GROMACS .gro file of C-alpha atoms in nm:
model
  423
    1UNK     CA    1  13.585  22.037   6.663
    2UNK     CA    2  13.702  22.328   6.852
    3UNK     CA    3  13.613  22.645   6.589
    4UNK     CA    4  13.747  22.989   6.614
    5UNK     CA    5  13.579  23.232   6.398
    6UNK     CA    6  13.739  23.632   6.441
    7UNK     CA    7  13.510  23.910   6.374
    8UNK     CA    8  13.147  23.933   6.423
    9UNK     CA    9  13.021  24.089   6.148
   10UNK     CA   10  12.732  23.952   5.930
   11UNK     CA   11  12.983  23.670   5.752
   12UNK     CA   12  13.134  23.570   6.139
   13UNK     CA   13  12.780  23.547   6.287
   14UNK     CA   14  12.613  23.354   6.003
   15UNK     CA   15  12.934  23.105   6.003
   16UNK     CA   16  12.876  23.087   6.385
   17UNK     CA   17  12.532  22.997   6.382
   18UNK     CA   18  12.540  22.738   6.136
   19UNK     CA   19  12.881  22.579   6.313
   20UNK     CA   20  12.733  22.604   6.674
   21UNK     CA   21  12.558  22.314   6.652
   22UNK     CA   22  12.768  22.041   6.560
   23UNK     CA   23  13.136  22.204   6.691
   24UNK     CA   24  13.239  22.399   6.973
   25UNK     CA   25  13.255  22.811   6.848
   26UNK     CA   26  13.463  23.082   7.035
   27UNK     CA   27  13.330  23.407   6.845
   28UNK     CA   28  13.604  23.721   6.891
   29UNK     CA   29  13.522  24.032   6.832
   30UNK     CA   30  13.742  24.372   6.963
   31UNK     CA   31  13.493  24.602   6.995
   32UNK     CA   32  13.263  24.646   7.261
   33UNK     CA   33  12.985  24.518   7.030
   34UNK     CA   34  12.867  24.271   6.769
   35UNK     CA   35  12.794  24.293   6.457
   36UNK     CA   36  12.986  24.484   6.205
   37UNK     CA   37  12.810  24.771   6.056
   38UNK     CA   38  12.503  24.657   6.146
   39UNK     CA   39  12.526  24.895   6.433
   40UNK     CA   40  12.244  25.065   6.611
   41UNK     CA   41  12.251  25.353   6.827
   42UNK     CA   42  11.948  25.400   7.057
   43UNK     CA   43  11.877  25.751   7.067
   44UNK     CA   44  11.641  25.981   7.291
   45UNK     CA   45  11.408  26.180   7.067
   46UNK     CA   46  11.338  26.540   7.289
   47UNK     CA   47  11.010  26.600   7.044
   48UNK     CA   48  10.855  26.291   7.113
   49UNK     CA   49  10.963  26.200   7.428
   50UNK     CA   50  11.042  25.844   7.234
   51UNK     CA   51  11.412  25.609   7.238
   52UNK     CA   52  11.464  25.576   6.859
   53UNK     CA   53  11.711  25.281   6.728
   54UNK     CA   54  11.916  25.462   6.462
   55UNK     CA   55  12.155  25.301   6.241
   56UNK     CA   56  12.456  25.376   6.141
   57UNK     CA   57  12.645  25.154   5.864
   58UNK     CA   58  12.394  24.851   5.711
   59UNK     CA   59  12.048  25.062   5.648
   60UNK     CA   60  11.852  24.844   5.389
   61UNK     CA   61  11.744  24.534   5.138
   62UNK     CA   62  11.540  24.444   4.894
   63UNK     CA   63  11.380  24.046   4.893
   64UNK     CA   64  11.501  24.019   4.530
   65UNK     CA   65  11.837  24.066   4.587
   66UNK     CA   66  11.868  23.977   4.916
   67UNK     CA   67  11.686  23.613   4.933
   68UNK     CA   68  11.945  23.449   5.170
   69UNK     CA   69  11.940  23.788   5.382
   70UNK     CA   70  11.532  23.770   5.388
   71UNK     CA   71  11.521  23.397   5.458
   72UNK     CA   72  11.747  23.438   5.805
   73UNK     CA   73  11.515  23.749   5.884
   74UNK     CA   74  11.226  23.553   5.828
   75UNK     CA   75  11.372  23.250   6.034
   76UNK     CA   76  11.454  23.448   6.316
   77UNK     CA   77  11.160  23.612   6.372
   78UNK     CA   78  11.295  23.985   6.261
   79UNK     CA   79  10.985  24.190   6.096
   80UNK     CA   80  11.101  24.475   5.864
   81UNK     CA   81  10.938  24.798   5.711
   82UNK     CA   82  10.945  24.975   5.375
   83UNK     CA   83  11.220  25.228   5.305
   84UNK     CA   84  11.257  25.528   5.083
   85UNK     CA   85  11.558  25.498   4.839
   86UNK     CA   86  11.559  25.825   4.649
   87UNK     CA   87  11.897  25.940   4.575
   88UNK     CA   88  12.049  26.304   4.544
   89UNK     CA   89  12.297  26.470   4.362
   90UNK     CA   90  12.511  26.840   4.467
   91UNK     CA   91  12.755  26.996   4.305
   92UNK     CA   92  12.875  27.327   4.409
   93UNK     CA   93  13.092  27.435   4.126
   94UNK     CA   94  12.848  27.323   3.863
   95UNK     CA   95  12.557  27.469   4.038
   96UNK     CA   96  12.384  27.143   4.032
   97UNK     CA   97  12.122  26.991   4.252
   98UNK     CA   98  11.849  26.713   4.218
   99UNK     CA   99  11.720  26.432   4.326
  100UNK     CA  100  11.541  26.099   4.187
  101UNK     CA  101  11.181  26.206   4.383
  102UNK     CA  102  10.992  26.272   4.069
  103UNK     CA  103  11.008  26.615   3.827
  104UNK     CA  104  11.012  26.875   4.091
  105UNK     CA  105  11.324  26.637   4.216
  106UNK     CA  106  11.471  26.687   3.909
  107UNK     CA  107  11.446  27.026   3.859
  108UNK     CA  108  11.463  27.114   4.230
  109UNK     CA  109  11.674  27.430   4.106
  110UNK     CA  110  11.446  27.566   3.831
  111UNK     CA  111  11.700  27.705   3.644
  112UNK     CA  112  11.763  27.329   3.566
  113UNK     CA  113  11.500  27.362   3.358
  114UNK     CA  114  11.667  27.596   3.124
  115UNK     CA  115  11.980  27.430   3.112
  116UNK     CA  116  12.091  27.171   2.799
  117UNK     CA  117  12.386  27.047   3.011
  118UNK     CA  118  12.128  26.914   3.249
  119UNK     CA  119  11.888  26.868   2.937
  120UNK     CA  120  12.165  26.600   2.778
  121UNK     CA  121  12.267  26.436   3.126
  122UNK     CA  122  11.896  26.313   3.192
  123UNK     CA  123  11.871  26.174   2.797
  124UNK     CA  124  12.222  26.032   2.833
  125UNK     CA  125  12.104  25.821   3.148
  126UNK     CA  126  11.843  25.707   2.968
  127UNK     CA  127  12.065  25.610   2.627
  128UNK     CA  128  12.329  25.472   2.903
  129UNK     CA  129  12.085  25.271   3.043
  130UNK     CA  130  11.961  25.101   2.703
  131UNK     CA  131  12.342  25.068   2.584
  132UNK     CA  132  12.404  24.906   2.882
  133UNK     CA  133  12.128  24.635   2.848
  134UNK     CA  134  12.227  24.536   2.542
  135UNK     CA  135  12.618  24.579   2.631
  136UNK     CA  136  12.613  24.400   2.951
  137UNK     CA  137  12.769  24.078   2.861
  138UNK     CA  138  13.011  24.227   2.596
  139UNK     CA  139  13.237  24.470   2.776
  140UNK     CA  140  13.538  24.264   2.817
  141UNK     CA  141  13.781  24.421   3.045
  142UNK     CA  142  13.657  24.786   2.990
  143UNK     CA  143  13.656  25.003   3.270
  144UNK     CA  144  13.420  25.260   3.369
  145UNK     CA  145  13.695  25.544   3.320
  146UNK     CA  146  13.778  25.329   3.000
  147UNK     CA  147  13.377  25.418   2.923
  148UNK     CA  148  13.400  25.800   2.978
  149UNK     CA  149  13.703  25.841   2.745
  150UNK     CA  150  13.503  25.676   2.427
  151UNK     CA  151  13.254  25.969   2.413
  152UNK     CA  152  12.998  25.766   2.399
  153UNK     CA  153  12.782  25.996   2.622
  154UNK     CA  154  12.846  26.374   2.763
  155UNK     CA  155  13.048  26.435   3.020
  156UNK     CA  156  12.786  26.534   3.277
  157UNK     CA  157  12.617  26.151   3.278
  158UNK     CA  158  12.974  26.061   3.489
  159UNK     CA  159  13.033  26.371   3.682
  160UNK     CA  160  12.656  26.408   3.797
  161UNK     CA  161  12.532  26.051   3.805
  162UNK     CA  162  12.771  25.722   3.717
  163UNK     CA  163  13.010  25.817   3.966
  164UNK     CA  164  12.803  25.974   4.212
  165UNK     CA  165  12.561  25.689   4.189
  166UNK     CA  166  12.861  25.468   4.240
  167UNK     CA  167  13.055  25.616   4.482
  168UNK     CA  168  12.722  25.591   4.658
  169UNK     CA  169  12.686  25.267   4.671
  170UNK     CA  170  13.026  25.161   4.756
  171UNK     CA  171  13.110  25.434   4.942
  172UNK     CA  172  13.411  25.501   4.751
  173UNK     CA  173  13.557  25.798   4.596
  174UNK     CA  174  13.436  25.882   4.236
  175UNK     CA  175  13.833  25.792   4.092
  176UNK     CA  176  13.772  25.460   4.223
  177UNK     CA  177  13.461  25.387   4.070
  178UNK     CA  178  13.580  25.526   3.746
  179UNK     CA  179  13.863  25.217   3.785
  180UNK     CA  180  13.587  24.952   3.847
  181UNK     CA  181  13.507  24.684   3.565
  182UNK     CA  182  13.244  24.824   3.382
  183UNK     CA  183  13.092  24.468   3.374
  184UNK     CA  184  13.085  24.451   3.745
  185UNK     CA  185  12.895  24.819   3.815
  186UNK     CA  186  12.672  24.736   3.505
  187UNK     CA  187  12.563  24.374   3.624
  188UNK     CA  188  12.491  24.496   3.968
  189UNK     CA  189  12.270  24.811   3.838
  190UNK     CA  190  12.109  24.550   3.622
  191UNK     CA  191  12.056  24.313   3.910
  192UNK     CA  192  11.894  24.599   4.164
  193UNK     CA  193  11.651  24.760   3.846
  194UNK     CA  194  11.905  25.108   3.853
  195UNK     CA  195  11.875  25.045   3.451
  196UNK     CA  196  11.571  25.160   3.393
  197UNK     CA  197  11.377  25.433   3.516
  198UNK     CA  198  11.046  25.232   3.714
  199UNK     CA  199  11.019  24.912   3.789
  200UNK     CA  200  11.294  24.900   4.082
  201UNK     CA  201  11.272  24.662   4.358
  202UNK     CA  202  11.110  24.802   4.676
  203UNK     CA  203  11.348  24.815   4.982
  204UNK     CA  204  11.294  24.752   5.319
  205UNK     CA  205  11.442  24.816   5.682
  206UNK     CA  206  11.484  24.668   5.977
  207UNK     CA  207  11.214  24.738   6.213
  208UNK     CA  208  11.376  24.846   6.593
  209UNK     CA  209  11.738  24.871   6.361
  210UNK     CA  210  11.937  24.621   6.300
  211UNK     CA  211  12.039  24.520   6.594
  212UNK     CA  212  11.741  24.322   6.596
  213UNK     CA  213  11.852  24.051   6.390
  214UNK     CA  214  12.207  24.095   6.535
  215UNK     CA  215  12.089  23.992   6.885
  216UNK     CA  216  11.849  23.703   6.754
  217UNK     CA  217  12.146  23.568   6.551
  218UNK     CA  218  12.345  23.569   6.819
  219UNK     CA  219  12.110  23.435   7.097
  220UNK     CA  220  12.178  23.024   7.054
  221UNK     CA  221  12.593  23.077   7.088
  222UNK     CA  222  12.598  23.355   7.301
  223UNK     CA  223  12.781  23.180   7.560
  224UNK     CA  224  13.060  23.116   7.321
  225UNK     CA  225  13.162  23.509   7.204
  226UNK     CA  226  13.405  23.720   7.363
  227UNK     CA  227  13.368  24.106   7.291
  228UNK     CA  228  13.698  24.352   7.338
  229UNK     CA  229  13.899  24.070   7.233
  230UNK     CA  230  14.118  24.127   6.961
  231UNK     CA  231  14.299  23.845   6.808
  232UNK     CA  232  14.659  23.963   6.791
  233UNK     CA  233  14.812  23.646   6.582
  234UNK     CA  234  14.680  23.330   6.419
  235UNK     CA  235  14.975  23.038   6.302
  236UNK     CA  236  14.815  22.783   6.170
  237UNK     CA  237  15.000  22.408   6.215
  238UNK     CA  238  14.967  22.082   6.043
  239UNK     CA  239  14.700  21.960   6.379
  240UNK     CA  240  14.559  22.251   6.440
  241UNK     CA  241  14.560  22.646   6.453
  242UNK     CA  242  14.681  22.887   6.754
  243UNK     CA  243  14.521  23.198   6.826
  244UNK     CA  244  14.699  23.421   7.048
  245UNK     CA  245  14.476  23.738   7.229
  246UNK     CA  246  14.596  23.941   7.530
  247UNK     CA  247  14.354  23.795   7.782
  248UNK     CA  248  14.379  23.422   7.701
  249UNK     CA  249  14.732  23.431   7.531
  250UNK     CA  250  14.744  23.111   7.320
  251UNK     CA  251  14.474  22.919   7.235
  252UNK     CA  252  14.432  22.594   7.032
  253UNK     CA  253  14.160  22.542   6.761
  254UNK     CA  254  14.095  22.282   6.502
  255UNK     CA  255  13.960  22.528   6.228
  256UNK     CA  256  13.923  22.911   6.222
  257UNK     CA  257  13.736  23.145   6.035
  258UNK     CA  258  13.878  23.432   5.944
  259UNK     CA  259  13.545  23.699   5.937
  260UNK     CA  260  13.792  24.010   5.900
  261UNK     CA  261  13.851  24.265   5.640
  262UNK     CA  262  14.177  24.142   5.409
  263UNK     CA  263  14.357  24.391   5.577
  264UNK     CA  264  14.306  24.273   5.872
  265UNK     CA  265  14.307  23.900   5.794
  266UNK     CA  266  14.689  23.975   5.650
  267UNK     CA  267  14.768  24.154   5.921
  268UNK     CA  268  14.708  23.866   6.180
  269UNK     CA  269  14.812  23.570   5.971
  270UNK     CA  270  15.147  23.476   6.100
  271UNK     CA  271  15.237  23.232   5.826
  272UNK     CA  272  15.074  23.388   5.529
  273UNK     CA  273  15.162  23.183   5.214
  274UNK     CA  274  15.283  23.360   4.904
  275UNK     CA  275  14.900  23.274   4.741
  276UNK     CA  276  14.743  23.413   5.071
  277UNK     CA  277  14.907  23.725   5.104
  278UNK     CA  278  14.885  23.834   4.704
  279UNK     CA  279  14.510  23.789   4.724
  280UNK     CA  280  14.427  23.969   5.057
  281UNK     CA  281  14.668  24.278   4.969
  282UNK     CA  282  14.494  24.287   4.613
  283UNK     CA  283  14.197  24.410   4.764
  284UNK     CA  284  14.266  24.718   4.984
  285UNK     CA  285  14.048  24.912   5.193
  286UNK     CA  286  13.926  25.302   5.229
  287UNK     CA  287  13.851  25.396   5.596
  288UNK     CA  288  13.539  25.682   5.626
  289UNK     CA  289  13.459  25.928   5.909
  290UNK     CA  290  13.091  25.868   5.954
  291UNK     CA  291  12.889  26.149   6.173
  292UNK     CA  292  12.533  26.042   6.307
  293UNK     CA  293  12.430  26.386   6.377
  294UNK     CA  294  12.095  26.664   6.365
  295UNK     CA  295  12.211  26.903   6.131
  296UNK     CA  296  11.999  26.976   5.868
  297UNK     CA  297  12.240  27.199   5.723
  298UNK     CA  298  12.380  26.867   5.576
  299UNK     CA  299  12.083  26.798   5.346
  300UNK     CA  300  12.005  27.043   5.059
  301UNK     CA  301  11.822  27.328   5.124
  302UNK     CA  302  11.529  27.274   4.821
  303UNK     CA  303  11.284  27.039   4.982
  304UNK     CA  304  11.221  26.901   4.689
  305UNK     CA  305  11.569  26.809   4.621
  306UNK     CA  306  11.626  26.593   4.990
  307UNK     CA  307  11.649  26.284   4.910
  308UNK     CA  308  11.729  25.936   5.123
  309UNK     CA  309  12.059  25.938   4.966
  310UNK     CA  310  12.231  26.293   4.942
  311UNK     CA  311  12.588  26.282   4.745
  312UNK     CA  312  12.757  26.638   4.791
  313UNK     CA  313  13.081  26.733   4.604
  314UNK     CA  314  13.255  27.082   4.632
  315UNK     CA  315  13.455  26.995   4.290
  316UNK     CA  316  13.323  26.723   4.056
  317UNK     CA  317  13.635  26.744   3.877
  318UNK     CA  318  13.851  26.613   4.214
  319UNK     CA  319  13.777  26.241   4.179
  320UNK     CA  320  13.994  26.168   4.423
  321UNK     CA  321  13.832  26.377   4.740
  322UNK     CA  322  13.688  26.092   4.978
  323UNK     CA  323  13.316  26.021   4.870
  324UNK     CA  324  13.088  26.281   5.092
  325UNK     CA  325  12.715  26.162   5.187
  326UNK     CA  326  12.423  26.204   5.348
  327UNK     CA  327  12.183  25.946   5.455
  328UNK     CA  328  11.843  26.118   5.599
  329UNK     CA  329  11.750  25.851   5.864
  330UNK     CA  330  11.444  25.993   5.890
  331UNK     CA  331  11.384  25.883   5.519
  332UNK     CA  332  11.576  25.559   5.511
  333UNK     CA  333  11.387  25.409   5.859
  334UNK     CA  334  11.056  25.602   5.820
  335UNK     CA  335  11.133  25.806   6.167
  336UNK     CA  336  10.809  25.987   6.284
  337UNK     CA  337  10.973  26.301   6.415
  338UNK     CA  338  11.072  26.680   6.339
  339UNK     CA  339  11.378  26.610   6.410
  340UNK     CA  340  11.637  26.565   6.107
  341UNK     CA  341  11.827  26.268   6.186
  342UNK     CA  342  12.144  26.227   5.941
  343UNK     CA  343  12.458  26.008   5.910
  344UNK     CA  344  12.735  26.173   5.737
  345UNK     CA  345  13.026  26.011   5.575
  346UNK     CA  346  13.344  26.233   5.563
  347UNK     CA  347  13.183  26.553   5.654
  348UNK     CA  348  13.289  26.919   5.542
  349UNK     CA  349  13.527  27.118   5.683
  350UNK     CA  350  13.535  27.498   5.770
  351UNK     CA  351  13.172  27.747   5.718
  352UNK     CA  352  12.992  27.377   5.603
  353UNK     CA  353  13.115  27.134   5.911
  354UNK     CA  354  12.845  26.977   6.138
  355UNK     CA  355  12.757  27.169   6.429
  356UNK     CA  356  12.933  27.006   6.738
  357UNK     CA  357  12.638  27.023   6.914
  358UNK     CA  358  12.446  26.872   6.680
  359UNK     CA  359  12.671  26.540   6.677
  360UNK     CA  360  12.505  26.225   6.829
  361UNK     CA  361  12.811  25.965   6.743
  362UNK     CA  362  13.167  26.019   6.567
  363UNK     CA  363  13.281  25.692   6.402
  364UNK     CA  364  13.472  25.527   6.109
  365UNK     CA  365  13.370  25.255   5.876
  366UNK     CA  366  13.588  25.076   5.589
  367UNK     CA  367  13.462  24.979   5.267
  368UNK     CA  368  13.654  24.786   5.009
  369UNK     CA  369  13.771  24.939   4.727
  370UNK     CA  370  13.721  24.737   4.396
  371UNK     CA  371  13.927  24.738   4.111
  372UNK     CA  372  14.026  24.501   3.833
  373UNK     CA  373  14.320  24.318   4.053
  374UNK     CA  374  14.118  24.294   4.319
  375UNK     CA  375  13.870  24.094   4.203
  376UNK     CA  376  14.140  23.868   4.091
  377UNK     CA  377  14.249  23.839   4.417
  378UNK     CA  378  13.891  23.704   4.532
  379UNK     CA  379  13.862  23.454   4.281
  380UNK     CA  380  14.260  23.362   4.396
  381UNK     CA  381  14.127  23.334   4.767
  382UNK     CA  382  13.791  23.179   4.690
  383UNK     CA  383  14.000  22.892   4.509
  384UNK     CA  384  14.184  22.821   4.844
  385UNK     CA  385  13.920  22.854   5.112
  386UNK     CA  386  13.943  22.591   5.332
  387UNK     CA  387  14.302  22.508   5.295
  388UNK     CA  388  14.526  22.492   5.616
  389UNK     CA  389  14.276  22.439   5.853
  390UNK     CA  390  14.151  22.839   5.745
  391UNK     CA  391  13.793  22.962   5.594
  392UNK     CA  392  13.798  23.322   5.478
  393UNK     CA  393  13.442  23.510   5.454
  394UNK     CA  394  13.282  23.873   5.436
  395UNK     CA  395  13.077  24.070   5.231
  396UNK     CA  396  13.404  24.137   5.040
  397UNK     CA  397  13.387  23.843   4.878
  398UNK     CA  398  13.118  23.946   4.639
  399UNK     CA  399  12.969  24.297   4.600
  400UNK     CA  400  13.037  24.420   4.948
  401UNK     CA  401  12.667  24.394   5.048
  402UNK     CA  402  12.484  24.174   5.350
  403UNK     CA  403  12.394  23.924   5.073
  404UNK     CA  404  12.717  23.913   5.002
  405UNK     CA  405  12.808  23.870   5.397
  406UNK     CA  406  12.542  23.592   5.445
  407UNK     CA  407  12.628  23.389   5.173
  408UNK     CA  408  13.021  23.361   5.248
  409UNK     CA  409  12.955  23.287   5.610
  410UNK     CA  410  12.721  23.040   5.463
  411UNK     CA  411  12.988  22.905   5.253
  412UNK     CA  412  13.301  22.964   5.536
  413UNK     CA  413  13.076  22.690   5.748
  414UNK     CA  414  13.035  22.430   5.434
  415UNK     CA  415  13.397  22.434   5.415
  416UNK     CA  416  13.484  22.355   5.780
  417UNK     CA  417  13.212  22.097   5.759
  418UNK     CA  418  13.346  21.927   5.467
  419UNK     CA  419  13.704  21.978   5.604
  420UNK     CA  420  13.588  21.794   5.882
  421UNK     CA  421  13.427  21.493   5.686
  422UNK     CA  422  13.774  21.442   5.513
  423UNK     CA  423  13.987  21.437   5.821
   0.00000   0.00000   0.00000
């Protein structure tokens, strides 16, 4: 069969490599590069005089969570390293600061120390975490916002760490989190050890970036992607599928795979059913500025307080401000330099903004944005992969992690293959 998978991210290149070798695969991808956000930018470091791979959106695992992730690294060759997760917390109008690197993280402003708002915030993540343990299959349809207006815990445990923490980890903004199931954020701080304080799963990174498993994915159907090509249409038809692009025009397939952010996958479906189009709108996406830059001035000033992870927020009580973060490469991929390397997502404006000369890279990322109708939307979609000749996959499709990517582009290429057997 003649397979046409659009979009190269982690989902599109695991589909690809599994396909390639029983069915002709034409890979397209629009940018000028593969892989997603597993993007690496190779970087010259003045101190050392050394080219250092940086990346930019996918930064780390962990083998627990991660064992269909680990198993293609392993196959292909790709070593990785330890990485520091510590995680960070600012808040400007509360005056509040830590980070998760031990005591003098925690009290990295000593006044902390004095404090019973921050006293009853660090007791109420531990009582949260317990109540969650025992909770976790019993929440029904409560949300996390849903959560925060029982009382159950102060105020400060969702301004200074639920949300944060969240909006963290999908990089989302905190009044999005706050609409998430609770089951879902509980069962995945349950699945990663984030409910309870040692114990957590060590993480790793991608030795060289990850680019490194990008280009060994790759390597066996090279011959079959076309970079800056972006699809502009797909109709599908009862013997086949036509993709239209500006360089080829149209193009006949027997099967595609649609590797593409809903969005994006609505966007270029011609004949969208009813079913198709309800479950790819129900799951929109948030688009972040993301800075790879050397300004320091992005990290907090206590030492002690610099974490991997650095969530900043001028106004805990706007939970609707885009999420603002700072990974410290340096940190995250175990950089041996002076220099502070940082990506930023949605960077400050005015007296706080990056220094332009400091910049590296300006770029923009999407991440979807969970809520309660959206994950009805998956399970609507998931129902219906394979139908009309079409496979949908991407990290989307569970928690919005590589896992996640791997094991739909694992599951896009079972359903051409079967699709196949039955025709």
């Amino acid at each position: 069969m003649r397979v046409a998978v659009v979009g190269s991210g982690v989902s599109g290149l695991v589909a690809a490599g599994e396909l390639h070798r029983e069915h002709e695969v034409t890979v397209f991808e629009r940018n000028d590069y593969l892989g997603g956000h597993a993007r690496t930018h190779l970087v010259d470091d003045r101190r050392t005089g050394r080219t250092l791979a940086l990346d930019t959106g996918f930064l780390v695992f962990n083998e627990p969570n991660y064992p269909l992730f680990s198993r293609m690294l392993d196959r292909l060759g790709v070593t990785s390293q330890a990485a520091d997760m510590s995680f960070g917390v600012r808040c400007a109008r509360c005056g509040v600061e830590y980070s998760s690197r031990g005591l003098r993280g925690l009290f990295a402003r000593p006044q902390q120390a004095l404090s019973p708002a921050f006293h009853r915030m660090a007791v109420d993540i531990v009582r949260f975490n317990r109540w969650a343990r025992v909770r976790r299959r019993r929440l029904g349809a409560m949300s996390v916002a849903d959560l925060r207006r029982a009382r159950l815990f102060g105020d400060g445990l969702f301004r200074h760490y639920l949300l944060p923490m969240g909006a963290a980890i999908w990089s989302a903004a905190a009044a999005d989190i706050g609409r998430l199931p609770l089951r879902f954020l509980v069962d995945f701080f349950h699945n990663h050890g984030l409910l309870q304080i040692a114990g957590h799963p060590p993480w790793r990174t991608v030795v060289g970036g990850s680019r490194r498993y990008v280009e060994a994915l790759v390597r066996p159907f090279a011959d079959g992607v076309r970079l800056r090509s972006p699809v502009r249409a797909v109709r599908r038809r009862p013997d086949g599928v036509t993709v239209r692009t500006d360089a080829a025009g149209a193009e006949s397939f027997d099967r595609v795979v649609m590797a593409t952010h809903t969005d994006q996958a609505l966007a270029l479906l011609e004949d969208a059913d009813e079913t198709e189009r309800r479950a790819l709108a129900a799951l929109p996406y948030r688009r972040n500025a993301v800075v790879l830059h050397t300004d320091a001035r992005q990290l907090p000033r206590a030492a002690s307080a610099r974490a991997a992870w650095n969530y900043r927020t001028a106004d805990c009580r706007n939970g609707s401000a885009a999420v603002g973060i700072t990974y410290c490469l340096n940190r995250l991929q175990r950089l041996d330099t002076d220099t502070a390397y940082c990506v930023t997502l949605n960077p400050p404006d005015g007296a706080a903004a990056i220094e332009p000369s400091a910049v590296i890279a300006r770029l923009s990322y999407s991440h979807p944005i969970y809520a309660p109708e959206g994950l009805a939307g998956r399970r609507a979609l998931a129902a219906i992969n394979g139908r009309r000749r079409t496979a949908y996959c991407g990290a989307w499709l569970g928690n919005g992690f590589h896992e996640d990517g791997v094991r739909a582009g694992l599951e896009a290429a079972r359903t051409v293959r079967e699709a196949r057997e039955v025709a």
